[in-house]
Each structure stands twice: as structure tokens, then as C-alpha cells.
Amino acid sequence: MTIKEFEETVWRLEGIRLVVRETVDVQVDDYDYQNAANRTWSIAEWLRNRVEPCLPGSEIVVLDGQGEQPNRRKRLDTLRGSYAAE
């Protein structure tokens, strides 16, 4: 899976904007989840448990609805809600 495909898959399933800073041609593991992560998880929990294992060594940036990097302690439901305010 390409970085672009990974970012798009995360957006469709999780409803979270993610930017992976990596070389264009790198291939990464598939994001093979069927359901979105628990809404009460923090961004840090979600990254640690789901995203980072697929992207070892890559720089991962989460963006909120205003295009800013939220605190990693923010809950996923709050983060997801920020996109509706766009």
C-alpha cells in the first residue's frame, strides 16, 4: 500500500486526517481494520495501537478540522467532531 492509499484508508474508516512524512515510493503495511477505533481512545493510544505498527520509523502527523496538530491526549470523538465544524 502506498502512503497516499494508507492516508485515504484511514480517513474513510476512522474519519481522521493523517499525514505521513515519508518518501513517495515507500510501501507500508495495509490498514486492515474493519471498524473505527474506540471513540474514547486518545490520539496517542490510537497511534500506538493501530497506526505506528503499520508505519515503523515514519513521521506521522494528525490534523484536526482547522488543519492544526491537536494534543495527543485529545479523545478521538473530539477530534472527529472537529472536522464537522469545517
mmCIF file of N, CA and C in Angstrom:
data_model
loop_
_atom_site.group_PDB
_atom_site.id
_atom_site.type_symbol
_atom_site.label_atom_id
_atom_site.label_comp_id
_atom_site.label_asym_id
_atom_site.label_seq_id
_atom_site.Cartn_x
_atom_site.Cartn_y
_atom_site.Cartn_z
ATOM 1 N N MET A 1 0.856 -1.169 0.000
ATOM 2 C CA MET A 1 0.000 0.000 0.000
ATOM 3 C C MET A 1 0.901 1.231 0.000
ATOM 4 N N THR A 2 0.551 2.224 -0.799
ATOM 5 C CA THR A 2 1.327 3.471 -0.818
ATOM 6 C C THR A 2 0.931 4.347 0.368
ATOM 7 N N ILE A 3 1.734 5.355 0.612
ATOM 8 C CA ILE A 3 1.423 6.300 1.684
ATOM 9 C C ILE A 3 0.077 6.980 1.424
ATOM 10 N N LYS A 4 -0.141 7.401 0.191
ATOM 11 C CA LYS A 4 -1.406 8.069 -0.154
ATOM 12 C C LYS A 4 -2.591 7.135 0.098
ATOM 13 N N GLU A 5 -2.480 5.892 -0.317
ATOM 14 C CA GLU A 5 -3.560 4.926 -0.089
ATOM 15 C C GLU A 5 -3.797 4.714 1.406
ATOM 16 N N PHE A 6 -2.717 4.667 2.177
ATOM 17 C CA PHE A 6 -2.827 4.497 3.624
ATOM 18 C C PHE A 6 -3.588 5.669 4.238
ATOM 19 N N GLU A 7 -3.197 6.889 3.890
ATOM 20 C CA GLU A 7 -3.855 8.087 4.418
ATOM 21 C C GLU A 7 -5.337 8.111 4.044
ATOM 22 N N GLU A 8 -5.662 7.740 2.812
ATOM 23 C CA GLU A 8 -7.059 7.720 2.360
ATOM 24 C C GLU A 8 -7.859 6.634 3.073
ATOM 25 N N THR A 9 -7.262 5.485 3.302
ATOM 26 C CA THR A 9 -7.936 4.398 4.014
ATOM 27 C C THR A 9 -8.251 4.810 5.447
ATOM 28 N N VAL A 10 -7.293 5.441 6.103
ATOM 29 C CA VAL A 10 -7.507 5.917 7.473
ATOM 30 C C VAL A 10 -8.643 6.943 7.490
ATOM 31 N N TRP A 11 -8.669 7.861 6.549
ATOM 32 C CA TRP A 11 -9.722 8.878 6.502
ATOM 33 C C TRP A 11 -11.100 8.235 6.325
ATOM 34 N N ARG A 12 -11.213 7.274 5.408
ATOM 35 C CA ARG A 12 -12.500 6.625 5.159
ATOM 36 C C ARG A 12 -12.983 5.823 6.372
ATOM 37 N N LEU A 13 -12.105 5.083 7.002
ATOM 38 C CA LEU A 13 -12.503 4.232 8.127
ATOM 39 C C LEU A 13 -12.605 4.993 9.435
ATOM 40 N N GLU A 14 -11.600 5.779 9.737
ATOM 41 C CA GLU A 14 -11.507 6.423 11.048
ATOM 42 C C GLU A 14 -12.105 7.827 11.087
ATOM 43 N N GLY A 15 -12.186 8.476 9.926
ATOM 44 C CA GLY A 15 -12.642 9.857 9.924
ATOM 45 C C GLY A 15 -11.618 10.787 10.543
ATOM 46 N N ILE A 16 -10.337 10.464 10.341
ATOM 47 C CA ILE A 16 -9.238 11.243 10.913
ATOM 48 C C ILE A 16 -8.238 11.551 9.806
ATOM 49 N N ARG A 17 -7.839 12.829 9.722
ATOM 50 C CA ARG A 17 -6.843 13.253 8.744
ATOM 51 C C ARG A 17 -5.452 12.965 9.284
ATOM 52 N N LEU A 18 -4.698 12.271 8.471
ATOM 53 C CA LEU A 18 -3.368 11.834 8.841
ATOM 54 C C LEU A 18 -2.427 12.183 7.701
ATOM 55 N N VAL A 19 -1.247 12.700 8.037
ATOM 56 C CA VAL A 19 -0.217 12.960 7.046
ATOM 57 C C VAL A 19 1.002 12.153 7.461
ATOM 58 N N VAL A 20 1.483 11.336 6.533
ATOM 59 C CA VAL A 20 2.677 10.536 6.788
ATOM 60 C C VAL A 20 3.806 11.158 5.991
ATOM 61 N N ARG A 21 4.848 11.543 6.691
ATOM 62 C CA ARG A 21 6.006 12.138 6.028
ATOM 63 C C ARG A 21 7.016 11.030 5.767
ATOM 64 N N GLU A 22 7.061 10.656 4.509
ATOM 65 C CA GLU A 22 7.891 9.529 4.092
ATOM 66 C C GLU A 22 8.171 9.696 2.608
ATOM 67 N N THR A 23 9.155 9.006 2.092
ATOM 68 C CA THR A 23 9.444 9.074 0.661
ATOM 69 C C THR A 23 8.247 8.528 -0.128
ATOM 70 N N VAL A 24 8.033 9.071 -1.283
ATOM 71 C CA VAL A 24 6.846 8.772 -2.082
ATOM 72 C C VAL A 24 6.730 7.294 -2.445
ATOM 73 N N ASP A 25 7.840 6.663 -2.763
ATOM 74 C CA ASP A 25 7.790 5.296 -3.282
ATOM 75 C C ASP A 25 7.777 4.205 -2.213
ATOM 76 N N VAL A 26 7.774 4.567 -0.951
ATOM 77 C CA VAL A 26 7.803 3.565 0.114
ATOM 78 C C VAL A 26 6.461 2.825 0.177
ATOM 79 N N GLN A 27 6.521 1.531 0.425
ATOM 80 C CA GLN A 27 5.321 0.719 0.602
ATOM 81 C C GLN A 27 5.162 0.431 2.096
ATOM 82 N N VAL A 28 3.937 0.501 2.585
ATOM 83 C CA VAL A 28 3.664 0.286 4.006
ATOM 84 C C VAL A 28 2.624 -0.819 4.164
ATOM 85 N N ASP A 29 2.504 -1.323 5.395
ATOM 86 C CA ASP A 29 1.505 -2.348 5.682
ATOM 87 C C ASP A 29 0.102 -1.793 5.492
ATOM 88 N N ASP A 30 -0.820 -2.663 5.110
ATOM 89 C CA ASP A 30 -2.221 -2.269 4.971
ATOM 90 C C ASP A 30 -2.806 -1.886 6.326
ATOM 91 N N TYR A 31 -3.772 -0.988 6.292
ATOM 92 C CA TYR A 31 -4.529 -0.630 7.491
ATOM 93 C C TYR A 31 -5.745 -1.549 7.486
ATOM 94 N N ASP A 32 -5.587 -2.727 8.067
ATOM 95 C CA ASP A 32 -6.565 -3.813 7.938
ATOM 96 C C ASP A 32 -7.599 -3.866 9.063
ATOM 97 N N TYR A 33 -8.202 -2.785 9.381
ATOM 98 C CA TYR A 33 -9.235 -2.778 10.420
ATOM 99 C C TYR A 33 -10.601 -2.660 9.759
ATOM 100 N N GLN A 34 -11.585 -3.279 10.365
ATOM 101 C CA GLN A 34 -12.946 -3.258 9.832
ATOM 102 C C GLN A 34 -13.798 -2.169 10.476
ATOM 103 N N ASN A 35 -13.483 -1.837 11.728
ATOM 104 C CA ASN A 35 -14.245 -0.837 12.482
ATOM 105 C C ASN A 35 -13.325 0.275 12.949
ATOM 106 N N ALA A 36 -13.910 1.442 13.110
ATOM 107 C CA ALA A 36 -13.151 2.578 13.623
ATOM 108 C C ALA A 36 -12.730 2.318 15.068
ATOM 109 N N ALA A 37 -11.650 2.940 15.468
ATOM 110 C CA ALA A 37 -11.147 2.811 16.828
ATOM 111 C C ALA A 37 -12.154 3.396 17.815
ATOM 112 N N ASN A 38 -12.092 2.912 19.029
ATOM 113 C CA ASN A 38 -12.981 3.360 20.098
ATOM 114 C C ASN A 38 -12.918 4.879 20.250
ATOM 115 N N ARG A 39 -14.068 5.505 20.300
ATOM 116 C CA ARG A 39 -14.140 6.966 20.361
ATOM 117 C C ARG A 39 -13.519 7.549 21.614
ATOM 118 N N THR A 40 -13.383 6.743 22.668
ATOM 119 C CA THR A 40 -12.818 7.258 23.921
ATOM 120 C C THR A 40 -11.293 7.161 23.965
ATOM 121 N N TRP A 41 -10.684 6.522 22.968
ATOM 122 C CA TRP A 41 -9.222 6.460 22.914
ATOM 123 C C TRP A 41 -8.658 7.851 22.702
ATOM 124 N N SER A 42 -7.480 8.069 23.231
ATOM 125 C CA SER A 42 -6.746 9.303 22.918
ATOM 126 C C SER A 42 -6.070 9.121 21.559
ATOM 127 N N ILE A 43 -5.651 10.219 20.984
ATOM 128 C CA ILE A 43 -4.901 10.150 19.737
ATOM 129 C C ILE A 43 -3.643 9.311 19.949
ATOM 130 N N ALA A 44 -2.979 9.488 21.077
ATOM 131 C CA ALA A 44 -1.753 8.732 21.371
ATOM 132 C C ALA A 44 -2.025 7.228 21.403
ATOM 133 N N GLU A 45 -3.126 6.814 22.044
ATOM 134 C CA GLU A 45 -3.484 5.389 22.090
ATOM 135 C C GLU A 45 -3.720 4.844 20.688
ATOM 136 N N TRP A 46 -4.486 5.601 19.907
ATOM 137 C CA TRP A 46 -4.802 5.185 18.548
ATOM 138 C C TRP A 46 -3.537 5.042 17.707
ATOM 139 N N LEU A 47 -2.655 6.032 17.773
ATOM 140 C CA LEU A 47 -1.416 5.957 17.020
ATOM 141 C C LEU A 47 -0.578 4.762 17.458
ATOM 142 N N ARG A 48 -0.442 4.577 18.751
ATOM 143 C CA ARG A 48 0.387 3.494 19.293
ATOM 144 C C ARG A 48 -0.159 2.112 18.923
ATOM 145 N N ASN A 49 -1.479 1.956 19.004
ATOM 146 C CA ASN A 49 -2.091 0.643 18.799
ATOM 147 C C ASN A 49 -2.409 0.296 17.350
ATOM 148 N N ARG A 50 -2.659 1.278 16.518
ATOM 149 C CA ARG A 50 -3.106 0.986 15.154
ATOM 150 C C ARG A 50 -2.206 1.522 14.050
ATOM 151 N N VAL A 51 -1.745 2.740 14.192
ATOM 152 C CA VAL A 51 -1.050 3.386 13.078
ATOM 153 C C VAL A 51 0.450 3.094 13.081
ATOM 154 N N GLU A 52 1.110 3.322 14.198
ATOM 155 C CA GLU A 52 2.564 3.166 14.246
ATOM 156 C C GLU A 52 3.048 1.759 13.884
ATOM 157 N N PRO A 53 2.329 0.684 14.245
ATOM 158 C CA PRO A 53 2.791 -0.643 13.818
ATOM 159 C C PRO A 53 2.834 -0.814 12.289
ATOM 160 N N CYS A 54 2.014 -0.065 11.569
ATOM 161 C CA CYS A 54 2.000 -0.138 10.104
ATOM 162 C C CYS A 54 3.077 0.738 9.473
ATOM 163 N N LEU A 55 3.570 1.710 10.247
ATOM 164 C CA LEU A 55 4.493 2.707 9.704
ATOM 165 C C LEU A 55 5.737 2.863 10.570
ATOM 166 N N PRO A 56 6.456 1.791 10.846
ATOM 167 C CA PRO A 56 7.613 1.908 11.742
ATOM 168 C C PRO A 56 8.649 2.890 11.207
ATOM 169 N N GLY A 57 9.040 3.826 12.050
ATOM 170 C CA GLY A 57 10.067 4.791 11.682
ATOM 171 C C GLY A 57 9.585 5.991 10.884
ATOM 172 N N SER A 58 8.311 6.031 10.504
ATOM 173 C CA SER A 58 7.784 7.160 9.725
ATOM 174 C C SER A 58 7.316 8.274 10.643
ATOM 175 N N GLU A 59 7.400 9.502 10.149
ATOM 176 C CA GLU A 59 6.854 10.635 10.885
ATOM 177 C C GLU A 59 5.364 10.726 10.559
ATOM 178 N N ILE A 60 4.530 10.748 11.610
ATOM 179 C CA ILE A 60 3.076 10.734 11.450
ATOM 180 C C ILE A 60 2.511 12.000 12.081
ATOM 181 N N VAL A 61 1.718 12.719 11.308
ATOM 182 C CA VAL A 61 1.108 13.950 11.790
ATOM 183 C C VAL A 61 -0.406 13.803 11.695
ATOM 184 N N VAL A 62 -1.091 14.071 12.796
ATOM 185 C CA VAL A 62 -2.554 14.078 12.833
ATOM 186 C C VAL A 62 -2.992 15.534 12.742
ATOM 187 N N LEU A 63 -3.995 15.791 11.917
ATOM 188 C CA LEU A 63 -4.518 17.144 11.762
ATOM 189 C C LEU A 63 -5.981 17.188 12.184
ATOM 190 N N ASP A 64 -6.355 18.276 12.860
ATOM 191 C CA ASP A 64 -7.758 18.448 13.237
ATOM 192 C C ASP A 64 -8.489 19.204 12.129
ATOM 193 N N GLY A 65 -9.735 19.533 12.359
ATOM 194 C CA GLY A 65 -10.560 20.193 11.353
ATOM 195 C C GLY A 65 -10.094 21.576 10.961
ATOM 196 N N GLN A 66 -9.232 22.186 11.770
ATOM 197 C CA GLN A 66 -8.686 23.505 11.461
ATOM 198 C C GLN A 66 -7.308 23.401 10.809
ATOM 199 N N GLY A 67 -6.867 22.157 10.563
ATOM 200 C CA GLY A 67 -5.574 21.944 9.937
ATOM 201 C C GLY A 67 -4.405 22.054 10.896
ATOM 202 N N GLU A 68 -4.685 21.999 12.184
ATOM 203 C CA GLU A 68 -3.637 22.101 13.194
ATOM 204 C C GLU A 68 -3.393 20.754 13.845
ATOM 205 N N GLN A 69 -2.230 20.606 14.484
ATOM 206 C CA GLN A 69 -1.896 19.379 15.183
ATOM 207 C C GLN A 69 -2.468 19.443 16.598
ATOM 208 N N PRO A 70 -3.442 18.596 16.908
ATOM 209 C CA PRO A 70 -4.015 18.604 18.253
ATOM 210 C C PRO A 70 -3.088 17.913 19.254
ATOM 211 N N ASN A 71 -3.315 18.179 20.519
ATOM 212 C CA ASN A 71 -2.593 17.497 21.583
ATOM 213 C C ASN A 71 -2.917 16.015 21.499
ATOM 214 N N ARG A 72 -1.947 15.174 21.683
ATOM 215 C CA ARG A 72 -2.160 13.730 21.553
ATOM 216 C C ARG A 72 -2.999 13.143 22.677
ATOM 217 N N ARG A 73 -3.311 13.927 23.688
ATOM 218 C CA ARG A 73 -4.205 13.456 24.750
ATOM 219 C C ARG A 73 -5.680 13.627 24.381
ATOM 220 N N LYS A 74 -5.937 14.359 23.304
ATOM 221 C CA LYS A 74 -7.316 14.602 22.866
ATOM 222 C C LYS A 74 -7.983 13.291 22.491
ATOM 223 N N ARG A 75 -9.254 13.161 22.861
ATOM 224 C CA ARG A 75 -10.024 11.951 22.532
ATOM 225 C C ARG A 75 -10.403 11.941 21.059
ATOM 226 N N LEU A 76 -10.552 10.730 20.521
ATOM 227 C CA LEU A 76 -10.890 10.592 19.103
ATOM 228 C C LEU A 76 -12.249 11.174 18.773
ATOM 229 N N ASP A 77 -13.233 11.064 19.672
ATOM 230 C CA ASP A 77 -14.550 11.633 19.365
ATOM 231 C C ASP A 77 -14.478 13.151 19.226
ATOM 232 N N THR A 78 -13.658 13.785 20.045
ATOM 233 C CA THR A 78 -13.472 15.234 19.948
ATOM 234 C C THR A 78 -12.754 15.599 18.645
ATOM 235 N N LEU A 79 -11.738 14.830 18.316
ATOM 236 C CA LEU A 79 -11.008 15.066 17.073
ATOM 237 C C LEU A 79 -11.928 14.900 15.867
ATOM 238 N N ARG A 80 -12.675 13.809 15.844
ATOM 239 C CA ARG A 80 -13.596 13.562 14.717
ATOM 240 C C ARG A 80 -14.628 14.677 14.605
ATOM 241 N N GLY A 81 -15.099 15.179 15.740
ATOM 242 C CA GLY A 81 -16.080 16.263 15.746
ATOM 243 C C GLY A 81 -15.514 17.561 15.169
ATOM 244 N N SER A 82 -14.208 17.731 15.226
ATOM 245 C CA SER A 82 -13.602 18.973 14.720
ATOM 246 C C SER A 82 -13.725 19.079 13.207
ATOM 247 N N TYR A 83 -13.862 17.958 12.518
ATOM 248 C CA TYR A 83 -13.985 18.003 11.054
ATOM 249 C C TYR A 83 -15.373 18.475 10.640
ATOM 250 N N ALA A 84 -16.371 18.218 11.445
ATOM 251 C CA ALA A 84 -17.731 18.646 11.139
ATOM 252 C C ALA A 84 -17.855 20.155 11.201
ATOM 253 N N ALA A 85 -16.966 20.791 11.938
ATOM 254 C CA ALA A 85 -17.002 22.244 12.094
ATOM 255 C C ALA A 85 -16.349 22.959 10.927
ATOM 256 N N GLU A 86 -15.829 22.206 9.947
ATOM 257 C CA GLU A 86 -15.141 22.826 8.795
ATOM 258 C C GLU A 86 -16.085 23.668 7.975
#
